[in-house]
Structures are given as C-alpha cells and as structure tokens.
Amino acid sequence: GTSIEEGEPGTCAVGCAIVDPQTRRAIGTVSVAGPVARLPPERIAAIAPDVQATAAEIADLWPSRKVMEAMMGQTPLKVANG
C-alpha cells in the first residue's frame, strides 16, 4: 500500500504486510518512507516491488525464528509430525 501525505504533510510511504505462509496472518510490515520530494509516485512505483519482495523473504524466514528460540531454550519446538 501507499500513503501520500496522509499522516504527515510532506511525507509519503510504501509498505507491504509480512504474511506468515502457514497461517496467512499478518505478522509484521515492511515500509519505506520519506519526503514527497524524494519519493514521487514514479519512485514509489519503482521501489514497491522491492518492498514486496523483502516482505516475502522475511515471511519465508519466519519459521526459523521459532527454531532459534527453541534452540536457545526459550520455547518448546512443536513438530508437525511428532
């Protein structure tokens, strides 16, 4: 999604939800924000695919956080098949 001078005059942003691939629930967001002068609509259109790709990459890594927490003893690791 995009925001052009919605929250603060002179600013704009492009963002994308990070979606857990297993639950399809939003687990976070990735966004790029800046002054309107530096992020005109054509620049936003140019960086939007990178923002989407970054959100997808983070989503793909999301289950590894659970593995790392389990390895550090913070939470038990639940295995789907046993």
Short mmCIF file of N, CA, C and O in Angstrom, two decimals:
data_model
loop_
_atom_site.label_atom_id
_atom_site.label_comp_id
_atom_site.label_asym_id
_atom_site.label_seq_id
_atom_site.Cartn_x
_atom_site.Cartn_y
_atom_site.Cartn_z
N GLY A 1 0.81 -1.17 0.00
CA GLY A 1 0.00 0.00 0.00
C GLY A 1 0.86 1.25 0.00
O GLY A 1 2.06 1.19 0.22
N THR A 2 0.23 2.34 -0.28
CA THR A 2 0.93 3.61 -0.29
C THR A 2 0.20 4.64 0.56
O THR A 2 -1.00 4.54 0.78
N SER A 3 0.95 5.61 1.00
CA SER A 3 0.40 6.73 1.76
C SER A 3 1.11 7.99 1.27
O SER A 3 2.33 8.06 1.32
N ILE A 4 0.34 8.94 0.77
CA ILE A 4 0.92 10.19 0.30
C ILE A 4 0.29 11.33 1.10
O ILE A 4 -0.89 11.63 0.95
N GLU A 5 1.09 11.88 1.99
CA GLU A 5 0.69 13.00 2.85
C GLU A 5 -0.57 12.69 3.66
O GLU A 5 -1.37 13.57 3.92
N GLU A 6 -0.75 11.44 4.07
CA GLU A 6 -1.91 11.08 4.88
C GLU A 6 -1.68 11.36 6.35
O GLU A 6 -2.52 11.97 7.00
N GLY A 7 -0.59 10.87 6.90
CA GLY A 7 -0.32 11.05 8.32
C GLY A 7 0.39 12.34 8.66
O GLY A 7 0.18 12.92 9.72
N GLU A 8 1.22 12.80 7.75
CA GLU A 8 2.04 13.98 7.99
C GLU A 8 2.23 14.71 6.67
O GLU A 8 2.67 14.11 5.69
N PRO A 9 1.92 15.99 6.62
CA PRO A 9 2.13 16.74 5.38
C PRO A 9 3.59 16.66 4.91
O PRO A 9 4.51 16.74 5.73
N GLY A 10 3.78 16.46 3.63
CA GLY A 10 5.12 16.43 3.06
C GLY A 10 5.80 15.07 3.10
O GLY A 10 6.95 14.95 2.70
N THR A 11 5.12 14.06 3.61
CA THR A 11 5.72 12.72 3.68
C THR A 11 4.88 11.72 2.89
O THR A 11 3.69 11.91 2.65
N CYS A 12 5.53 10.64 2.50
CA CYS A 12 4.83 9.54 1.84
C CYS A 12 5.54 8.24 2.17
O CYS A 12 6.67 8.23 2.67
N ALA A 13 4.86 7.14 1.89
CA ALA A 13 5.42 5.83 2.21
C ALA A 13 4.83 4.76 1.31
O ALA A 13 3.74 4.92 0.77
N VAL A 14 5.57 3.68 1.18
CA VAL A 14 5.08 2.48 0.51
C VAL A 14 5.37 1.32 1.48
O VAL A 14 6.42 1.27 2.10
N GLY A 15 4.40 0.43 1.64
CA GLY A 15 4.56 -0.66 2.60
C GLY A 15 3.90 -1.93 2.13
O GLY A 15 3.08 -1.92 1.21
N CYS A 16 4.25 -3.01 2.80
CA CYS A 16 3.69 -4.32 2.47
C CYS A 16 3.64 -5.17 3.75
O CYS A 16 4.58 -5.13 4.55
N ALA A 17 2.57 -5.91 3.90
CA ALA A 17 2.44 -6.80 5.05
C ALA A 17 3.37 -8.00 4.90
O ALA A 17 3.59 -8.50 3.79
N ILE A 18 3.92 -8.44 6.03
CA ILE A 18 4.65 -9.71 6.09
C ILE A 18 3.63 -10.73 6.55
O ILE A 18 3.06 -10.61 7.63
N VAL A 19 3.37 -11.73 5.71
CA VAL A 19 2.31 -12.70 5.97
C VAL A 19 2.93 -14.06 6.27
O VAL A 19 3.73 -14.57 5.48
N ASP A 20 2.55 -14.64 7.42
CA ASP A 20 3.00 -15.97 7.78
C ASP A 20 2.50 -16.94 6.72
O ASP A 20 1.29 -17.04 6.50
N PRO A 21 3.40 -17.67 6.05
CA PRO A 21 2.96 -18.56 4.97
C PRO A 21 2.08 -19.72 5.44
O PRO A 21 1.32 -20.26 4.65
N GLN A 22 2.15 -20.07 6.71
CA GLN A 22 1.36 -21.19 7.21
C GLN A 22 -0.04 -20.75 7.65
O GLN A 22 -1.02 -21.42 7.36
N THR A 23 -0.11 -19.64 8.34
CA THR A 23 -1.41 -19.20 8.89
C THR A 23 -2.09 -18.14 8.03
O THR A 23 -3.27 -17.88 8.23
N ARG A 24 -1.34 -17.54 7.11
CA ARG A 24 -1.83 -16.44 6.27
C ARG A 24 -2.21 -15.21 7.09
O ARG A 24 -2.95 -14.36 6.65
N ARG A 25 -1.68 -15.11 8.31
CA ARG A 25 -1.93 -13.94 9.17
C ARG A 25 -0.76 -12.97 9.04
O ARG A 25 0.39 -13.38 8.89
N ALA A 26 -1.07 -11.68 9.10
CA ALA A 26 -0.03 -10.67 9.07
C ALA A 26 0.79 -10.74 10.36
O ALA A 26 0.23 -10.81 11.45
N ILE A 27 2.11 -10.76 10.21
CA ILE A 27 3.00 -10.85 11.37
C ILE A 27 3.88 -9.62 11.48
O ILE A 27 4.66 -9.51 12.42
N GLY A 28 3.77 -8.71 10.53
CA GLY A 28 4.57 -7.50 10.56
C GLY A 28 4.41 -6.74 9.26
O GLY A 28 3.59 -7.08 8.41
N THR A 29 5.21 -5.70 9.11
CA THR A 29 5.20 -4.90 7.89
C THR A 29 6.61 -4.48 7.52
O THR A 29 7.51 -4.44 8.37
N VAL A 30 6.77 -4.17 6.25
CA VAL A 30 7.99 -3.56 5.74
C VAL A 30 7.55 -2.27 5.06
O VAL A 30 6.56 -2.28 4.32
N SER A 31 8.25 -1.18 5.33
CA SER A 31 7.87 0.07 4.68
C SER A 31 9.09 0.94 4.42
O SER A 31 10.12 0.79 5.07
N VAL A 32 8.93 1.81 3.45
CA VAL A 32 9.93 2.82 3.13
C VAL A 32 9.19 4.15 3.14
O VAL A 32 8.15 4.28 2.49
N ALA A 33 9.69 5.11 3.89
CA ALA A 33 9.04 6.41 3.99
C ALA A 33 10.05 7.52 3.76
O ALA A 33 11.25 7.33 3.97
N GLY A 34 9.55 8.66 3.33
CA GLY A 34 10.43 9.79 3.11
C GLY A 34 9.65 11.01 2.68
O GLY A 34 8.42 10.97 2.57
N PRO A 35 10.34 12.09 2.39
CA PRO A 35 9.68 13.30 1.95
C PRO A 35 9.12 13.13 0.53
O PRO A 35 9.70 12.42 -0.29
N VAL A 36 8.00 13.78 0.27
CA VAL A 36 7.34 13.70 -1.04
C VAL A 36 8.31 14.08 -2.15
O VAL A 36 8.29 13.47 -3.23
N ALA A 37 9.18 15.04 -1.91
CA ALA A 37 10.12 15.48 -2.94
C ALA A 37 11.08 14.38 -3.37
O ALA A 37 11.53 14.35 -4.51
N ARG A 38 11.37 13.44 -2.48
CA ARG A 38 12.29 12.35 -2.81
C ARG A 38 11.57 11.08 -3.22
O ARG A 38 12.20 10.17 -3.75
N LEU A 39 10.28 11.00 -2.94
CA LEU A 39 9.51 9.81 -3.29
C LEU A 39 8.27 10.19 -4.09
O LEU A 39 7.14 9.99 -3.65
N PRO A 40 8.47 10.69 -5.31
CA PRO A 40 7.32 10.98 -6.15
C PRO A 40 6.66 9.67 -6.58
O PRO A 40 7.24 8.58 -6.40
N PRO A 41 5.46 9.71 -7.12
CA PRO A 41 4.74 8.47 -7.49
C PRO A 41 5.56 7.51 -8.35
O PRO A 41 5.50 6.30 -8.15
N GLU A 42 6.34 8.02 -9.29
CA GLU A 42 7.13 7.11 -10.14
C GLU A 42 8.23 6.41 -9.35
O GLU A 42 8.57 5.26 -9.62
N ARG A 43 8.77 7.05 -8.34
CA ARG A 43 9.78 6.41 -7.48
C ARG A 43 9.13 5.36 -6.59
O ARG A 43 9.67 4.28 -6.38
N ILE A 44 7.97 5.69 -6.06
CA ILE A 44 7.23 4.71 -5.26
C ILE A 44 6.92 3.47 -6.09
O ILE A 44 7.12 2.35 -5.63
N ALA A 45 6.48 3.68 -7.33
CA ALA A 45 6.18 2.55 -8.22
C ALA A 45 7.44 1.72 -8.48
O ALA A 45 7.36 0.49 -8.61
N ALA A 46 8.59 2.37 -8.56
CA ALA A 46 9.84 1.66 -8.82
C ALA A 46 10.31 0.83 -7.63
O ALA A 46 10.89 -0.24 -7.82
N ILE A 47 10.08 1.32 -6.41
CA ILE A 47 10.57 0.58 -5.23
C ILE A 47 9.53 -0.38 -4.65
O ILE A 47 9.89 -1.26 -3.87
N ALA A 48 8.27 -0.24 -5.04
CA ALA A 48 7.23 -1.13 -4.50
C ALA A 48 7.54 -2.61 -4.68
O ALA A 48 7.37 -3.39 -3.74
N PRO A 49 8.02 -3.05 -5.85
CA PRO A 49 8.36 -4.48 -5.99
C PRO A 49 9.45 -4.94 -5.02
O PRO A 49 9.41 -6.07 -4.53
N ASP A 50 10.41 -4.06 -4.72
CA ASP A 50 11.46 -4.41 -3.75
C ASP A 50 10.90 -4.54 -2.34
O ASP A 50 11.30 -5.43 -1.58
N VAL A 51 9.97 -3.66 -1.99
CA VAL A 51 9.33 -3.74 -0.68
C VAL A 51 8.54 -5.04 -0.58
O VAL A 51 8.61 -5.75 0.43
N GLN A 52 7.80 -5.39 -1.62
CA GLN A 52 7.03 -6.64 -1.63
C GLN A 52 7.95 -7.85 -1.55
O GLN A 52 7.67 -8.80 -0.81
N ALA A 53 9.05 -7.83 -2.30
CA ALA A 53 9.99 -8.95 -2.28
C ALA A 53 10.64 -9.10 -0.90
O ALA A 53 10.84 -10.22 -0.42
N THR A 54 10.94 -7.99 -0.25
CA THR A 54 11.53 -8.04 1.08
C THR A 54 10.55 -8.63 2.09
O THR A 54 10.92 -9.47 2.92
N ALA A 55 9.27 -8.22 2.00
CA ALA A 55 8.25 -8.79 2.90
C ALA A 55 8.12 -10.29 2.68
O ALA A 55 8.02 -11.06 3.64
N ALA A 56 8.14 -10.73 1.43
CA ALA A 56 8.04 -12.17 1.14
C ALA A 56 9.25 -12.93 1.66
O ALA A 56 9.12 -14.03 2.20
N GLU A 57 10.43 -12.35 1.53
CA GLU A 57 11.65 -13.01 2.02
C GLU A 57 11.62 -13.15 3.54
O GLU A 57 11.98 -14.20 4.08
N ILE A 58 11.20 -12.11 4.23
CA ILE A 58 11.09 -12.18 5.69
C ILE A 58 10.06 -13.24 6.09
O ILE A 58 10.29 -14.01 7.02
N ALA A 59 8.95 -13.28 5.37
CA ALA A 59 7.92 -14.29 5.67
C ALA A 59 8.46 -15.70 5.51
O ALA A 59 8.15 -16.59 6.31
N ASP A 60 9.29 -15.91 4.49
CA ASP A 60 9.89 -17.23 4.29
C ASP A 60 10.82 -17.61 5.43
O ASP A 60 11.00 -18.78 5.74
N LEU A 61 11.44 -16.62 6.07
CA LEU A 61 12.35 -16.88 7.18
C LEU A 61 11.63 -17.01 8.52
O LEU A 61 12.22 -17.46 9.50
N TRP A 62 10.38 -16.61 8.57
CA TRP A 62 9.64 -16.53 9.83
C TRP A 62 9.69 -17.82 10.66
O TRP A 62 9.97 -17.76 11.85
N PRO A 63 9.45 -18.99 10.10
CA PRO A 63 9.50 -20.19 10.97
C PRO A 63 10.87 -20.41 11.61
O PRO A 63 10.95 -20.98 12.68
N SER A 64 11.94 -19.93 10.99
CA SER A 64 13.27 -20.14 11.57
C SER A 64 13.41 -19.43 12.91
O SER A 64 14.19 -19.84 13.75
N ARG A 65 12.62 -18.38 13.13
CA ARG A 65 12.65 -17.71 14.43
C ARG A 65 12.21 -18.68 15.52
O ARG A 65 12.78 -18.71 16.61
N LYS A 66 11.20 -19.49 15.23
CA LYS A 66 10.72 -20.46 16.21
C LYS A 66 11.79 -21.51 16.50
O LYS A 66 11.97 -21.92 17.64
N VAL A 67 12.51 -21.92 15.48
CA VAL A 67 13.59 -22.88 15.66
C VAL A 67 14.70 -22.28 16.52
O VAL A 67 15.19 -22.92 17.45
N MET A 68 15.08 -21.04 16.23
CA MET A 68 16.13 -20.39 17.01
C MET A 68 15.72 -20.21 18.47
O MET A 68 16.52 -20.44 19.38
N GLU A 69 14.47 -19.84 18.72
CA GLU A 69 14.01 -19.70 20.10
C GLU A 69 14.06 -21.04 20.82
O GLU A 69 14.46 -21.11 21.99
N ALA A 70 13.67 -22.11 20.13
CA ALA A 70 13.70 -23.44 20.74
C ALA A 70 15.14 -23.85 21.05
O ALA A 70 15.41 -24.42 22.11
N MET A 71 16.06 -23.54 20.15
CA MET A 71 17.46 -23.90 20.35
C MET A 71 18.04 -23.14 21.54
O MET A 71 18.92 -23.64 22.25
N MET A 72 17.52 -21.94 21.79
CA MET A 72 18.02 -21.13 22.89
C MET A 72 17.27 -21.43 24.18
O MET A 72 17.48 -20.79 25.20
N GLY A 73 16.33 -22.38 24.14
CA GLY A 73 15.60 -22.78 25.33
C GLY A 73 14.50 -21.85 25.73
O GLY A 73 13.98 -21.93 26.85
N GLN A 74 14.06 -20.98 24.83
CA GLN A 74 13.03 -20.02 25.18
C GLN A 74 11.61 -20.56 25.00
O GLN A 74 10.69 -20.12 25.64
N THR A 75 11.45 -21.52 24.12
CA THR A 75 10.12 -22.07 23.86
C THR A 75 10.28 -23.47 23.31
O THR A 75 11.23 -23.75 22.59
N PRO A 76 9.39 -24.38 23.61
CA PRO A 76 9.49 -25.72 23.03
C PRO A 76 9.19 -25.70 21.55
O PRO A 76 8.32 -24.96 21.09
N LEU A 77 9.92 -26.49 20.80
CA LEU A 77 9.70 -26.60 19.36
C LEU A 77 8.60 -27.61 19.11
O LEU A 77 8.65 -28.74 19.57
N LYS A 78 7.57 -27.18 18.39
CA LYS A 78 6.47 -28.07 18.04
C LYS A 78 6.70 -28.61 16.65
O LYS A 78 6.88 -27.84 15.70
N VAL A 79 6.73 -29.92 16.52
CA VAL A 79 6.96 -30.56 15.23
C VAL A 79 5.63 -31.08 14.72
O VAL A 79 4.88 -31.75 15.43
N ALA A 80 5.31 -30.77 13.46
CA ALA A 80 4.01 -31.11 12.88
C ALA A 80 3.73 -32.61 12.90
O ALA A 80 2.62 -33.04 13.17
N ASN A 81 4.74 -33.44 12.65
CA ASN A 81 4.53 -34.89 12.56
C ASN A 81 5.06 -35.64 13.78
O ASN A 81 5.42 -36.79 13.69
N GLY A 82 5.09 -35.03 14.88
CA GLY A 82 5.54 -35.78 16.02
C GLY A 82 6.18 -34.94 17.02
O GLY A 82 6.52 -35.07 18.06
#
